[in-house]
Coordinates of C-alpha atoms in Angstrom, one line a residue:
Chain A
M166 CA 80.8 59.4 110.2
D167 CA 79.6 62.7 112.4
D168 CA 82.6 64.2 114.8
A169 CA 81.4 62.4 118.0
R170 CA 81.6 59.3 116.5
T171 CA 85.4 60.5 115.2
A172 CA 86.0 62.2 117.3
P173 CA 88.7 60.8 120.3
L174 CA 86.5 60.8 123.6
P175 CA 87.9 62.7 126.6
D176 CA 90.2 60.8 128.9
L177 CA 89.2 58.2 131.0
A178 CA 92.4 57.5 133.1
W179 CA 89.7 54.0 132.6
R180 CA 91.7 50.3 132.2
P181 CA 90.7 48.6 129.4
G182 CA 88.5 45.8 130.4
D183 CA 87.3 47.3 133.8
V184 CA 83.5 47.4 135.1
S185 CA 84.7 47.3 138.8
G186 CA 84.3 50.9 139.0
V187 CA 83.2 53.8 137.1
P188 CA 84.3 57.7 136.5
Y189 CA 81.7 59.7 137.5
R190 CA 82.6 61.0 134.6
V191 CA 80.5 59.3 132.8
Y192 CA 77.9 60.6 134.0
T193 CA 78.3 64.6 134.0
D194 CA 80.2 64.8 130.6
P195 CA 78.9 66.8 127.6
A196 CA 81.0 65.3 125.0
I197 CA 81.2 61.8 126.2
Y198 CA 76.7 62.4 126.0
A199 CA 77.4 63.7 122.5
H200 CA 79.6 60.2 121.8
E201 CA 76.9 58.4 123.6
Q202 CA 74.2 59.3 121.4
A203 CA 76.9 58.4 117.7
R204 CA 78.1 55.3 119.8
I205 CA 75.5 54.4 121.4
F206 CA 71.5 55.2 119.6
R207 CA 72.5 55.8 117.2
G208 CA 75.1 53.0 116.8
P209 CA 75.0 48.8 117.2
T210 CA 71.7 48.7 119.2
W211 CA 68.0 48.3 118.9
N212 CA 65.9 50.6 120.5
F213 CA 61.2 50.9 122.2
L214 CA 59.7 52.8 119.6
C215 CA 56.4 51.4 120.7
L216 CA 54.2 48.3 120.6
E217 CA 52.5 47.0 117.4
T218 CA 48.4 47.7 119.0
E219 CA 49.9 51.6 119.3
I220 CA 49.6 52.1 115.6
P221 CA 47.0 50.1 114.9
A222 CA 45.6 50.6 110.9
P223 CA 47.8 51.8 107.6
G224 CA 49.2 55.8 108.4
D225 CA 48.8 55.5 112.6
Y226 CA 51.9 56.9 113.7
K227 CA 53.5 58.0 116.7
T228 CA 56.2 59.6 117.3
T229 CA 59.5 58.9 120.4
F230 CA 63.0 59.3 120.4
I231 CA 65.9 57.4 119.7
G232 CA 68.3 58.8 122.5
D233 CA 67.9 63.0 121.5
T234 CA 66.5 62.3 118.2
P235 CA 63.4 62.3 116.8
V236 CA 61.5 58.8 115.4
I237 CA 58.1 59.0 113.9
A238 CA 57.6 54.7 113.7
V239 CA 53.8 54.7 111.4
R240 CA 52.5 51.8 109.3
D241 CA 52.3 51.7 106.2
A242 CA 49.1 50.8 103.2
N243 CA 51.0 47.6 103.3
G244 CA 50.5 47.9 106.6
T245 CA 55.1 47.4 107.4
I246 CA 55.8 49.6 110.6
N247 CA 58.2 51.9 109.2
A248 CA 60.8 54.4 111.5
L249 CA 62.2 57.5 110.2
V250 CA 64.2 60.3 111.8
N251 CA 61.7 63.2 112.6
R252 CA 63.5 65.4 110.4
C253 CA 62.5 67.5 107.1
A254 CA 65.3 66.7 105.0
H255 CA 64.8 70.2 104.6
K256 CA 66.0 72.8 106.7
G257 CA 65.3 70.3 109.7
S258 CA 62.4 71.5 111.1
L259 CA 60.2 68.4 112.8
V260 CA 57.5 67.1 110.7
C261 CA 55.4 65.1 113.8
Y262 CA 54.7 67.5 116.5
K263 CA 52.3 65.4 117.5
P264 CA 52.4 62.3 120.1
F265 CA 50.0 60.5 117.5
G266 CA 47.5 60.5 115.2
N267 CA 47.0 59.4 111.0
V268 CA 47.9 60.2 108.1
A269 CA 47.6 59.4 104.4
E270 CA 51.5 61.2 104.1
F271 CA 54.0 63.9 106.0
N272 CA 53.7 67.3 105.1
C273 CA 56.3 69.3 106.9
V274 CA 54.6 72.6 107.4
Y275 CA 57.4 74.3 107.1
H276 CA 57.4 74.5 103.2
N277 CA 54.8 71.9 103.0
W278 CA 57.3 69.1 101.4
V279 CA 55.7 65.6 100.8
Y280 CA 57.4 62.9 101.8
D281 CA 54.8 58.9 102.0
L282 CA 54.7 56.5 104.7
R283 CA 58.6 54.9 103.9
G284 CA 59.7 58.3 103.9
R285 CA 60.0 59.3 100.1
L286 CA 59.8 62.8 99.8
T287 CA 57.1 62.7 97.2
G288 CA 56.4 66.6 96.2
V289 CA 58.1 70.4 97.1
A290 CA 55.9 73.2 97.4
F291 CA 57.1 75.6 93.5
R292 CA 59.3 73.4 93.3
R293 CA 58.5 75.1 89.1
G294 CA 58.8 78.2 91.0
V295 CA 56.1 80.9 90.2
G296 CA 55.8 82.3 86.3
G297 CA 59.0 80.3 85.6
K298 CA 61.3 82.2 88.0
G299 CA 62.5 80.3 91.0
G300 CA 62.2 77.4 93.0
L301 CA 63.9 73.6 92.4
T302 CA 67.0 73.6 89.4
E303 CA 67.8 70.2 87.4
A304 CA 70.7 69.7 89.2
F305 CA 67.9 69.0 92.6
D306 CA 67.8 64.6 93.1
Q307 CA 64.3 64.1 95.0
D308 CA 65.2 60.4 95.9
A309 CA 68.3 61.9 97.6
H310 CA 66.9 63.3 100.3
G311 CA 63.5 61.5 101.6
L312 CA 63.1 60.9 105.9
E313 CA 65.9 58.9 107.2
A314 CA 64.6 55.4 107.3
L315 CA 65.4 53.1 110.2
R316 CA 65.7 49.4 110.5
V317 CA 62.8 47.6 112.5
A318 CA 61.8 44.6 114.4
T319 CA 58.4 43.6 115.4
Y320 CA 58.9 41.3 119.2
R321 CA 55.8 40.3 120.1
G322 CA 53.9 43.2 119.4
L323 CA 57.2 45.7 121.1
V324 CA 58.5 48.0 117.6
L325 CA 62.0 48.7 117.6
A326 CA 64.8 50.6 115.6
T327 CA 68.5 50.5 114.7
F328 CA 70.6 53.1 112.9
D329 CA 72.8 50.2 111.8
A330 CA 73.2 48.2 109.5
G331 CA 75.2 46.3 111.3
T332 CA 73.3 45.5 114.1
P333 CA 72.7 41.7 114.7
A334 CA 68.9 40.3 114.1
F335 CA 66.3 41.4 117.3
P336 CA 66.6 38.1 118.8
D337 CA 70.0 37.0 118.3
Y338 CA 70.6 40.9 119.7
I339 CA 69.1 39.6 122.8
G340 CA 69.8 35.6 122.5
A341 CA 67.9 32.9 123.1
E342 CA 67.9 32.6 127.1
L343 CA 66.3 35.8 127.9
L344 CA 64.3 35.9 124.1
G345 CA 62.4 33.6 126.6
S346 CA 61.5 35.6 129.8
I347 CA 60.6 37.9 126.3
D348 CA 57.9 35.8 125.5
R349 CA 56.7 34.0 128.6
V350 CA 55.3 38.3 130.1
L351 CA 54.4 39.4 126.1
I352 CA 52.4 35.8 126.4
K353 CA 49.2 37.0 124.9
P354 CA 48.2 40.5 122.7
L355 CA 48.3 43.1 124.6
K356 CA 46.4 46.6 125.5
V357 CA 47.8 49.8 126.2
L358 CA 45.9 50.7 130.1
G359 CA 48.0 54.2 129.8
Y360 CA 50.7 55.9 130.1
H361 CA 52.3 58.0 132.4
S362 CA 56.4 59.7 132.7
Q363 CA 59.0 60.9 135.1
I364 CA 61.2 63.1 134.8
L365 CA 64.6 61.9 136.5
P366 CA 66.9 64.8 137.8
N367 CA 69.4 62.9 136.2
N368 CA 72.2 60.8 133.9
W369 CA 69.9 57.9 131.7
K370 CA 72.9 55.4 133.1
L371 CA 72.0 55.9 136.5
Y372 CA 68.9 55.3 136.2
V373 CA 69.5 52.0 133.6
E374 CA 71.7 50.3 136.4
N375 CA 69.1 50.6 139.4
N376 CA 67.8 49.1 136.8
K377 CA 70.3 45.9 136.9
D378 CA 71.0 46.6 140.6
S379 CA 69.1 43.7 141.7
Y380 CA 70.4 44.1 145.8
H381 CA 69.1 47.6 145.3
A382 CA 65.5 46.5 145.5
S383 CA 65.1 45.8 149.2
L384 CA 67.3 48.2 150.6
L385 CA 66.1 51.1 148.8
H386 CA 63.1 50.7 148.9
V387 CA 61.6 49.7 151.3
F388 CA 58.1 49.0 151.3
H389 CA 59.3 45.8 149.9
N390 CA 60.5 44.2 152.6
T391 CA 58.3 46.6 155.4
F392 CA 54.7 45.6 153.4
G393 CA 56.6 41.7 152.6
V394 CA 56.4 42.3 148.7
V395 CA 59.9 41.2 147.5
R396 CA 63.0 40.4 150.6
P397 CA 66.6 38.8 149.4
T398 CA 65.2 35.7 151.4
M399 CA 63.1 35.1 148.2
G400 CA 63.8 32.6 145.7
G401 CA 64.9 34.8 141.7
G402 CA 68.3 34.5 139.7
I403 CA 69.9 37.0 138.0
R404 CA 70.4 36.1 134.6
I405 CA 72.8 37.6 131.8
S406 CA 73.2 37.7 128.0
E407 CA 76.4 36.4 126.8
S408 CA 77.2 39.8 125.6
G409 CA 76.9 41.2 129.2
W410 CA 74.2 43.6 127.5
H411 CA 71.3 42.6 128.9
H412 CA 70.5 41.3 131.9
L413 CA 66.9 39.1 133.3
S414 CA 65.9 40.3 137.4
Y415 CA 63.9 37.5 138.8
T416 CA 61.6 36.9 142.3
E417 CA 59.4 33.5 142.3
R418 CA 57.6 32.3 145.3
V419 CA 59.4 29.8 147.0
P420 CA 61.4 31.8 150.4
I421 CA 63.9 30.8 150.9
A422 CA 65.4 29.8 154.1
D423 CA 67.8 32.6 155.4
D424 CA 67.8 34.7 157.8
E425 CA 70.6 37.3 157.0
I426 CA 68.5 40.1 156.7
G427 CA 67.5 40.3 160.0
R428 CA 71.1 39.4 161.2
E429 CA 72.1 42.8 159.5
K430 CA 68.7 44.6 160.6
V431 CA 67.9 45.6 157.3
R432 CA 67.6 49.5 157.6
S433 CA 63.7 48.4 155.8
L434 CA 62.4 45.7 157.9
K435 CA 59.7 46.8 159.6
D436 CA 58.1 43.8 161.1
Q437 CA 54.9 45.9 162.9
Y438 CA 53.8 47.4 159.5
Q439 CA 50.8 45.9 157.7
L440 CA 49.0 47.6 154.7
D441 CA 45.2 48.2 155.9
D442 CA 43.8 47.0 152.4
P443 CA 46.3 43.9 151.0
S444 CA 44.0 43.4 148.1
L445 CA 47.2 45.5 146.6
M446 CA 48.6 43.0 146.4
E447 CA 46.6 40.6 145.2
H448 CA 47.9 38.5 142.6
R449 CA 46.7 36.3 139.7
L450 CA 49.4 33.4 138.5
E451 CA 48.7 34.4 134.7
L452 CA 52.0 33.9 133.3
G453 CA 52.4 29.8 133.4
D454 CA 55.2 30.1 136.1
T455 CA 54.8 30.8 139.7
V456 CA 57.5 34.2 139.1
T457 CA 56.0 37.1 141.1
N458 CA 58.5 39.5 140.2
S459 CA 60.7 40.4 136.6
I460 CA 61.9 42.8 135.3
Q461 CA 64.6 42.4 131.5
T462 CA 67.4 45.4 130.3
V463 CA 66.9 45.7 126.9
F464 CA 70.6 47.6 126.0
P465 CA 70.3 50.7 126.2
T466 CA 67.2 52.5 127.3
L467 CA 63.7 49.6 127.9
V468 CA 63.0 47.7 130.7
V469 CA 60.4 45.0 130.3
Q470 CA 58.4 44.9 133.8
Q471 CA 55.9 42.2 135.9
I472 CA 55.5 43.2 139.0
L473 CA 53.0 40.9 139.9
N474 CA 50.2 41.1 137.3
A475 CA 51.4 45.4 136.7
L476 CA 52.6 45.2 133.2
A477 CA 54.2 47.8 131.6
V478 CA 57.9 48.6 129.4
R479 CA 59.5 51.5 130.2
Q480 CA 61.5 53.4 127.8
L481 CA 64.3 55.9 129.6
V482 CA 64.5 59.0 127.5
P483 CA 68.1 61.4 127.6
K484 CA 67.0 65.0 128.2
G485 CA 70.6 66.4 128.1
V486 CA 74.1 64.8 130.2
D487 CA 71.7 65.5 133.7
R488 CA 68.2 65.4 133.0
S489 CA 65.5 62.0 131.8
E490 CA 62.7 61.5 131.2
L491 CA 61.2 58.2 131.6
I492 CA 57.9 56.8 129.9
W493 CA 56.1 54.3 131.8
T494 CA 53.7 52.3 128.6
V495 CA 51.1 50.2 130.9
L496 CA 49.7 47.0 130.2
G497 CA 47.1 44.4 130.4
F498 CA 45.7 41.8 128.0
E499 CA 43.6 42.0 125.6
D500 CA 41.6 39.4 126.8
D501 CA 41.1 40.8 130.8
D502 CA 38.5 40.4 132.5
T503 CA 36.9 42.7 134.2
A504 CA 37.8 42.0 137.8
M505 CA 41.7 41.3 136.3
L506 CA 41.2 44.8 135.5
E507 CA 40.7 45.5 138.6
L508 CA 43.5 43.9 139.9
R509 CA 45.8 45.6 137.6
L510 CA 44.4 48.9 138.3
K511 CA 44.8 48.8 142.0
V512 CA 48.8 47.2 142.0
N513 CA 49.9 49.5 139.2
N514 CA 50.1 51.0 142.6
L515 CA 53.7 49.9 143.4
V516 CA 54.7 51.1 140.1
G517 CA 55.4 54.0 138.0
P518 CA 55.9 57.8 139.5
A519 CA 53.6 57.5 142.4
G520 CA 54.7 53.6 143.1
F521 CA 55.1 52.1 146.1
V522 CA 57.9 50.4 145.1
S523 CA 59.3 52.4 142.4
M524 CA 59.3 56.6 143.5
E525 CA 62.6 56.3 145.0
D526 CA 64.3 55.6 141.3
G527 CA 63.2 58.9 141.0
C528 CA 65.2 59.9 143.6
V529 CA 68.1 57.6 144.3
G530 CA 69.8 59.5 140.4
G531 CA 69.7 62.7 141.4
F532 CA 71.5 62.4 144.4
I533 CA 74.2 60.2 142.7
Q534 CA 74.1 63.3 140.1
E535 CA 75.0 65.7 142.6
T536 CA 78.0 64.3 144.3
A537 CA 78.7 63.2 140.5
K538 CA 79.4 66.0 139.1
A539 CA 81.4 67.5 142.5
D540 CA 84.9 65.8 141.1
G541 CA 84.8 63.3 138.0
R542 CA 87.8 61.3 138.2
A543 CA 86.2 60.0 141.5
R544 CA 85.3 57.1 140.9
T545 CA 81.7 54.6 142.0
V546 CA 83.0 50.8 143.3
L547 CA 80.5 47.6 142.4
P548 CA 81.8 44.7 143.9
M549 CA 79.3 43.0 145.0
G550 CA 79.6 39.1 143.8
G551 CA 82.9 39.9 141.8
S552 CA 83.7 41.7 139.5
G553 CA 82.4 39.7 136.2
I554 CA 79.3 39.4 134.2
E555 CA 78.5 36.0 135.3
P556 CA 74.5 35.6 136.1
S557 CA 73.7 34.8 139.0
Q558 CA 71.5 31.4 140.3
G559 CA 69.4 31.8 143.7
S560 CA 70.3 35.4 145.0
R561 CA 69.7 39.0 143.5
V562 CA 73.5 39.7 145.8
T563 CA 75.0 41.3 142.8
E564 CA 76.1 43.6 140.9
A565 CA 77.0 41.1 138.0
A566 CA 74.2 43.2 135.5
V567 CA 75.8 46.0 136.5
R568 CA 79.1 46.0 135.0
G569 CA 77.3 43.6 131.9
F570 CA 75.9 47.1 131.4
W571 CA 79.3 48.6 131.7
K572 CA 80.6 46.7 129.3
G573 CA 78.4 47.0 126.6
W574 CA 78.9 50.0 127.4
R575 CA 82.5 49.8 126.9
D576 CA 81.9 47.9 123.6
C577 CA 79.8 51.2 121.6
M578 CA 81.6 53.9 122.7
G579 CA 84.6 50.8 121.4
L580 CA 86.5 51.9 125.1
Chain B
M850 CA 33.7 58.8 136.8
D851 CA 31.8 60.2 134.5
T852 CA 33.6 63.2 134.2
A853 CA 31.0 65.8 131.8
V854 CA 27.6 66.9 132.2
R855 CA 26.9 67.1 128.6
G856 CA 24.1 69.1 127.4
A857 CA 22.5 69.1 130.9
R858 CA 22.7 73.8 132.7
P859 CA 24.8 73.4 135.8
P860 CA 21.9 74.8 138.1
V861 CA 21.2 77.7 139.1
P862 CA 24.4 78.6 142.4
D863 CA 22.8 77.6 145.4
P864 CA 24.7 80.5 147.7
V865 CA 24.8 78.5 150.9
L866 CA 25.8 75.2 149.2
Q867 CA 28.4 76.8 147.3
T868 CA 29.8 78.3 150.3
R869 CA 29.9 74.4 152.1
I870 CA 30.9 73.1 149.0
E871 CA 34.2 75.7 148.9
A872 CA 34.8 75.0 153.0
L873 CA 34.9 71.7 152.2
L874 CA 37.7 72.2 148.9
A875 CA 39.8 74.7 151.4
D876 CA 39.5 71.9 154.4
Y877 CA 41.2 68.9 152.3
V878 CA 44.0 71.3 150.9
H879 CA 44.9 73.4 153.8
C880 CA 44.6 69.2 155.5
I881 CA 47.8 68.7 152.7
D882 CA 49.1 72.2 152.7
D883 CA 49.8 71.6 156.4
D884 CA 51.1 67.9 156.7
R885 CA 48.1 66.6 158.5
L886 CA 48.2 64.0 156.2
E887 CA 47.1 60.9 158.7
D888 CA 43.9 63.5 158.3
W889 CA 43.3 62.7 155.2
P890 CA 41.5 59.6 154.4
A891 CA 38.8 61.3 156.6
F892 CA 37.2 63.4 154.3
F893 CA 36.3 60.5 151.8
T894 CA 33.5 57.9 152.5
A895 CA 34.4 55.1 153.6
A896 CA 34.4 53.0 150.5
G897 CA 35.9 56.4 148.8
R898 CA 37.6 56.7 145.6
Y899 CA 40.2 59.1 145.4
H900 CA 42.4 59.0 142.3
V901 CA 45.3 60.4 139.6
V902 CA 45.2 60.4 136.1
T903 CA 46.7 62.7 133.4
R904 CA 44.3 64.5 131.2
E905 CA 45.3 62.2 128.3
N906 CA 44.7 59.3 129.8
H907 CA 41.1 60.3 130.4
E908 CA 40.1 61.5 127.3
R909 CA 41.5 58.7 125.0
K910 CA 39.5 56.2 128.1
L911 CA 43.0 54.6 129.1
P912 CA 41.8 53.5 132.4
V913 CA 45.3 53.9 135.1
A914 CA 46.0 55.8 137.3
L915 CA 49.6 57.1 139.2
I916 CA 47.3 56.4 142.0
Y917 CA 44.6 54.3 142.8
C918 CA 43.0 54.4 146.1
D919 CA 39.5 52.8 146.8
G920 CA 38.6 52.8 150.3
R921 CA 39.6 53.9 153.0
G922 CA 42.1 51.5 153.5
M923 CA 43.8 51.9 150.5
L924 CA 44.0 55.5 151.6
R925 CA 45.6 55.8 155.1
D926 CA 48.2 52.0 152.8
R927 CA 50.0 55.7 151.1
I928 CA 49.7 57.4 153.9
S929 CA 51.7 54.9 155.8
A930 CA 54.1 54.4 152.9
L931 CA 54.5 58.0 152.7
R932 CA 55.5 57.8 156.3
N933 CA 57.0 54.9 157.4
A934 CA 58.7 53.3 153.9
N935 CA 59.0 55.5 151.1
I936 CA 61.8 57.6 150.9
F937 CA 62.2 61.0 148.8
E938 CA 63.3 64.6 149.8
P939 CA 61.2 66.8 152.3
H940 CA 59.1 68.7 150.7
V941 CA 55.5 70.4 151.0
Y942 CA 52.7 71.5 148.8
C943 CA 50.8 75.3 148.8
H944 CA 46.8 74.2 146.5
T945 CA 45.5 77.0 145.0
V946 CA 41.4 76.1 144.3
S947 CA 39.9 77.8 141.8
A948 CA 36.8 78.0 139.5
V949 CA 34.5 75.7 142.2
R950 CA 31.1 75.2 140.6
V951 CA 28.5 72.2 141.6
L952 CA 27.5 70.6 138.7
A953 CA 24.3 69.3 139.9
A954 CA 22.6 68.1 143.4
G955 CA 19.9 65.1 143.7
A956 CA 18.7 63.0 146.0
D957 CA 22.1 60.8 145.6
G958 CA 24.8 63.6 147.0
F959 CA 26.7 66.4 144.7
R960 CA 28.2 66.9 141.8
A961 CA 31.1 69.8 141.5
R962 CA 34.4 71.0 139.8
S963 CA 37.7 73.0 140.2
N964 CA 40.0 73.6 138.8
F965 CA 43.8 73.7 141.1
S966 CA 47.3 74.2 141.0
V967 CA 49.7 72.6 142.9
V968 CA 53.0 74.9 143.9
R969 CA 56.2 72.2 145.5
T970 CA 58.7 73.8 147.6
M971 CA 61.9 71.7 148.3
A972 CA 63.4 71.7 151.6
D973 CA 66.3 73.3 150.0
G974 CA 63.8 76.6 149.2
E975 CA 63.8 75.3 145.1
I976 CA 60.1 76.3 144.0
M977 CA 58.4 74.7 141.9
P978 CA 55.1 74.3 139.2
F979 CA 54.5 70.9 139.9
A980 CA 50.5 69.8 139.2
N981 CA 47.5 71.2 137.6
G982 CA 44.2 70.9 135.8
R983 CA 40.7 69.8 137.4
M984 CA 39.1 67.9 140.6
F985 CA 35.6 66.1 139.4
D986 CA 33.7 64.9 142.4
H987 CA 31.0 63.4 144.4
I988 CA 30.1 64.5 147.8
V989 CA 28.1 63.1 149.9
E990 CA 26.6 64.3 153.2
E991 CA 26.3 61.7 156.2
A992 CA 25.3 62.5 159.7
G993 CA 26.3 66.6 158.9
T994 CA 29.5 65.9 157.3
L995 CA 30.4 66.6 153.7
L996 CA 32.2 63.9 151.8
F997 CA 34.5 63.1 149.1
A998 CA 32.5 59.3 146.9
E999 CA 34.4 60.0 144.7
R1000 CA 37.8 62.4 144.1
T1001 CA 38.9 62.0 140.3
V1002 CA 42.3 64.3 140.3
V1003 CA 43.0 65.0 137.1
L1004 CA 46.8 66.4 135.8
D1005 CA 47.2 67.9 133.0
S1006 CA 50.1 66.9 132.3
R1007 CA 51.1 63.5 131.4
R1008 CA 55.0 63.8 133.3
I1009 CA 55.8 64.2 137.1
D1010 CA 58.7 65.8 138.3
T1011 CA 61.1 63.0 140.1
L1012 CA 58.2 61.5 141.8
L1013 CA 54.8 62.0 143.3
V1014 CA 53.8 60.9 147.5
I1015 CA 52.2 63.3 148.7
P1016 CA 48.7 63.0 147.9
F1017 CA 46.5 66.4 145.1

């Protein structure tokens, strides 16, 4: 039990159960950040590590983070994927310091302590000392000095881990309805098309809220309206898990009759602009329905994305109270033909750090971080679509999923 | 594009060609750094390709790009989105180009590589090293003008600070 878990949280003067607004202090207070590490990232949550296809062979590993904690995902000789805290039991050095690799065992470079691929300590250099002097005493319990192992779940090619023995099994964690929407996108064996990452100048929660906030998409991402990708008057809706923690926002290629956007004089609606090369927006329906956009969050920091034929998982890694790294793993399917690959490469212009409909998410969190640090007692308000976390059929003009995130946050934080 | 010329001996430098290519690379970065972005697509052939990729993806032969433009239409769309749609804090680039080398010259044009770095300055004065890496170019001559048939920008880092909107 670590200190952050037992120490009291700073008083946020936040009415119990209230998710209709958020004190800015949650984005700026290092004490709250420390609590989040213990109660959320090392708490009862499933966190994305990698895709099964990234570590296909025995000995393959990938290093990543769950919150601040460095973690290794490694496939052992039995083909089982293990998740190990990447910290030598001796002095705490990183055991693995490369992003990917293949090993028979893990050797800490500092003093050559050796671990097998399940994290058990199998060797200590000079354990008998030299010339009968030094080394370990009988009192040293080798079995008690392995790498900390996490529970692992795999689902549709995703590999997730949790520190907490009490976290429900992944399908129960996310719930049947939203599990189905993961099935929908990760429909076939996956192929990684590449990686990039983006440093966000803001607290991690601001980016998570941004993903849950379907209200902003057509307003901030002017490209949507300017070039007709997504308008708030297209069909679709929001689904929210029973727990409130996870959500899905989707858009269908079914325009609904509502000229509200015209009446509101939305800043972003500039009908005069057209793409010179609309091949960027070509969409081959490949998932068995007419859904064009699907953004799904898994609490706390995973996003499964379909934007036309641009598929990706986004993993958010907090890097201190006012900085985060957003890691994009861009996906296709193993059976993509050349034309499909070309289509994916083009449509990926929409997303990522240079994405026509995503780049603003890189800066808008920073705009909030600037104001949040000025006055931690002030609060946001989240009034769109009421004050609860009900799903919304037919409209994405709601902040219900954002409120659901704060319910999850408060559940974990014990607030 | 094949960005490595393995086993091939680079040609003996041709001072006239070298000067012309260096002038092209300088004109190109001056256009971007001066914010004359509407002129940028004209540095490419009509079917010109411009891809910004990371070194990690490039070396692992992973095809996804940060920016993937095939043809002047997509290049123009990048600029019209930047001017009319995308939201970002105002900033400017200063490119530095070095180690320009013509790797091959033949009937289908020239292959060249160079190193570059970009320092980004925000409107509030914050300065940061934003990108560095290598450019691999296929350059052709049309009506006496050198144009990029293909320009592959390979960024050393996989990380982009905040966002990428102005091309390299």
